Coordinates of C-alpha atoms in Angstrom, one line a residue:
M1006 CA -121.0 -46.5 193.3
S1007 CA -118.8 -44.3 191.6
K1008 CA -120.1 -43.2 187.8
S1009 CA -118.8 -42.1 184.7
P1010 CA -118.3 -37.9 183.6
A1011 CA -121.0 -39.5 180.8
E1012 CA -123.4 -40.6 183.3
L1013 CA -123.0 -37.9 185.4
V1014 CA -123.7 -35.4 182.1
A1015 CA -126.9 -37.7 181.0
E1016 CA -128.3 -37.6 184.6
A1017 CA -128.2 -33.6 184.4
R1018 CA -129.9 -33.8 180.8
A1019 CA -132.6 -35.5 182.7
R1020 CA -133.4 -33.1 185.0
I1021 CA -132.9 -29.9 183.1
A1022 CA -134.3 -28.0 180.0
E1023 CA -132.3 -28.2 176.6
V1024 CA -132.7 -25.5 174.1
S1025 CA -131.9 -26.6 170.3
V1026 CA -129.7 -24.4 168.3
E1027 CA -132.5 -23.7 165.4
A1028 CA -135.2 -22.7 168.8
L1029 CA -132.4 -20.4 170.3
A1030 CA -131.4 -18.8 167.1
A1031 CA -135.1 -17.9 166.7
E1032 CA -135.2 -16.5 170.1
T1033 CA -135.2 -12.6 170.6
H1034 CA -131.6 -11.7 171.5
G1035 CA -131.8 -9.9 174.9
S1036 CA -134.9 -12.1 176.1
Y1037 CA -132.1 -14.0 178.1
V1038 CA -128.8 -14.0 179.4
L1039 CA -126.3 -16.2 177.7
I1040 CA -123.3 -17.7 179.9
D1041 CA -120.4 -19.9 177.8
V1042 CA -119.1 -22.0 180.8
R1043 CA -116.2 -23.0 178.5
E1044 CA -112.6 -21.8 180.1
P1045 CA -111.1 -17.9 179.1
G1046 CA -109.1 -19.8 176.0
E1047 CA -112.0 -21.7 175.1
F1048 CA -113.8 -18.2 174.6
A1049 CA -111.0 -16.1 173.4
T1050 CA -111.0 -18.4 170.7
A1051 CA -114.5 -18.3 169.5
H1052 CA -118.1 -17.7 171.2
I1053 CA -121.4 -16.9 170.4
A1054 CA -122.0 -13.2 170.3
G1055 CA -123.0 -11.6 173.9
A1056 CA -122.0 -14.7 175.8
I1057 CA -120.7 -13.8 178.9
P1058 CA -117.5 -15.4 180.3
I1059 CA -117.9 -17.8 183.4
P1060 CA -116.3 -20.7 183.5
R1061 CA -118.0 -23.7 185.1
G1062 CA -115.0 -24.2 187.8
V1063 CA -116.3 -20.8 189.3
L1064 CA -120.2 -20.6 188.2
E1065 CA -121.5 -21.0 191.7
F1066 CA -119.1 -18.5 193.5
Q1067 CA -120.4 -16.0 190.9
V1068 CA -123.7 -16.3 192.1
E1069 CA -123.6 -14.4 195.7
A1070 CA -119.9 -12.8 196.8
N1071 CA -118.0 -15.4 197.5
P1072 CA -114.6 -15.2 199.2
A1073 CA -112.8 -17.8 196.9
I1074 CA -113.2 -15.4 193.9
A1075 CA -111.9 -12.2 195.7
C1076 CA -115.8 -11.8 196.8
V1077 CA -116.9 -10.6 193.3
T1078 CA -120.2 -11.3 191.7
E1079 CA -122.2 -11.4 188.5
P1080 CA -124.8 -9.4 188.2
A1081 CA -126.2 -11.8 185.5
L1082 CA -126.6 -14.2 188.0
A1083 CA -128.3 -11.4 189.9
V1084 CA -132.0 -12.5 189.3
R1085 CA -132.9 -16.2 189.6
E1086 CA -135.8 -15.8 187.3
Q1087 CA -133.9 -14.5 184.7
P1088 CA -134.1 -16.8 182.0
I1089 CA -130.8 -18.3 181.2
V1090 CA -128.8 -20.2 178.3
L1091 CA -125.7 -22.0 178.7
Y1092 CA -123.2 -23.3 176.7
C1093 CA -120.1 -24.9 176.7
R1094 CA -117.9 -27.1 173.7
T1095 CA -120.6 -30.1 173.2
G1096 CA -123.4 -29.4 176.3
G1097 CA -121.7 -31.8 179.1
R1098 CA -120.3 -29.1 181.0
S1099 CA -123.3 -26.6 180.4
A1100 CA -125.6 -29.7 181.2
L1101 CA -124.1 -30.2 184.5
A1102 CA -123.9 -25.9 185.3
A1103 CA -127.6 -26.2 184.3
E1104 CA -128.6 -28.9 186.9
S1105 CA -126.0 -26.6 189.9
L1106 CA -127.8 -23.3 189.2
Q1107 CA -131.3 -25.1 189.6
R1108 CA -130.0 -26.7 192.7
L1109 CA -129.0 -23.1 193.8
G1110 CA -132.6 -22.0 193.3
F1111 CA -132.4 -20.5 189.4
T1112 CA -136.0 -21.4 187.3
R1113 CA -135.4 -20.2 184.4
V1114 CA -132.0 -21.9 182.7
R1115 CA -131.4 -24.2 180.0
S1116 CA -128.3 -25.9 178.5
L1117 CA -127.7 -25.4 174.6
A1118 CA -128.0 -28.8 173.4
G1119 CA -125.1 -29.5 171.1
G1120 CA -123.2 -26.7 172.9
I1121 CA -121.3 -24.3 170.4
S1122 CA -120.0 -27.2 168.5
A1123 CA -123.6 -28.1 167.4
W1124 CA -124.1 -24.4 166.8
T1125 CA -121.1 -23.7 164.5
A1126 CA -122.1 -27.4 162.4
A1127 CA -125.2 -25.5 161.7
G1128 CA -123.8 -22.9 160.3
M1129 CA -125.0 -19.7 163.0
P1130 CA -122.0 -16.9 163.7
V1131 CA -119.4 -16.8 166.2
T1132 CA -117.3 -13.9 167.3
Q1133 CA -113.7 -13.5 168.6
H1134 CA -111.4 -11.6 170.5

């Protein structure tokens, strides 16, 4: 039985933790790793300050040195117990990414509910490259 992308996202959201914009804004920046899973062009347009850009398409390969990405790892993903918050435009890709990281053994991963769209709608600051 095939599923729609919306169904996959809904299933992922049922298995992950999400954090609201307000709750994330209240946390001490630096107490978690913030990862933007959008594409590079989206990140360059506007992103949350301090976010590390790791596109959804290569996230899992950045956990361990994989030939698919020239054996490069992302230091922010070196400690699987490190608190991680993922975000994308509206929260779908980051929900799928959070579920994937959980399956890889990450124990403290969350997705920003509503993504950067909710962040900016709440009047929170973004930065550009």
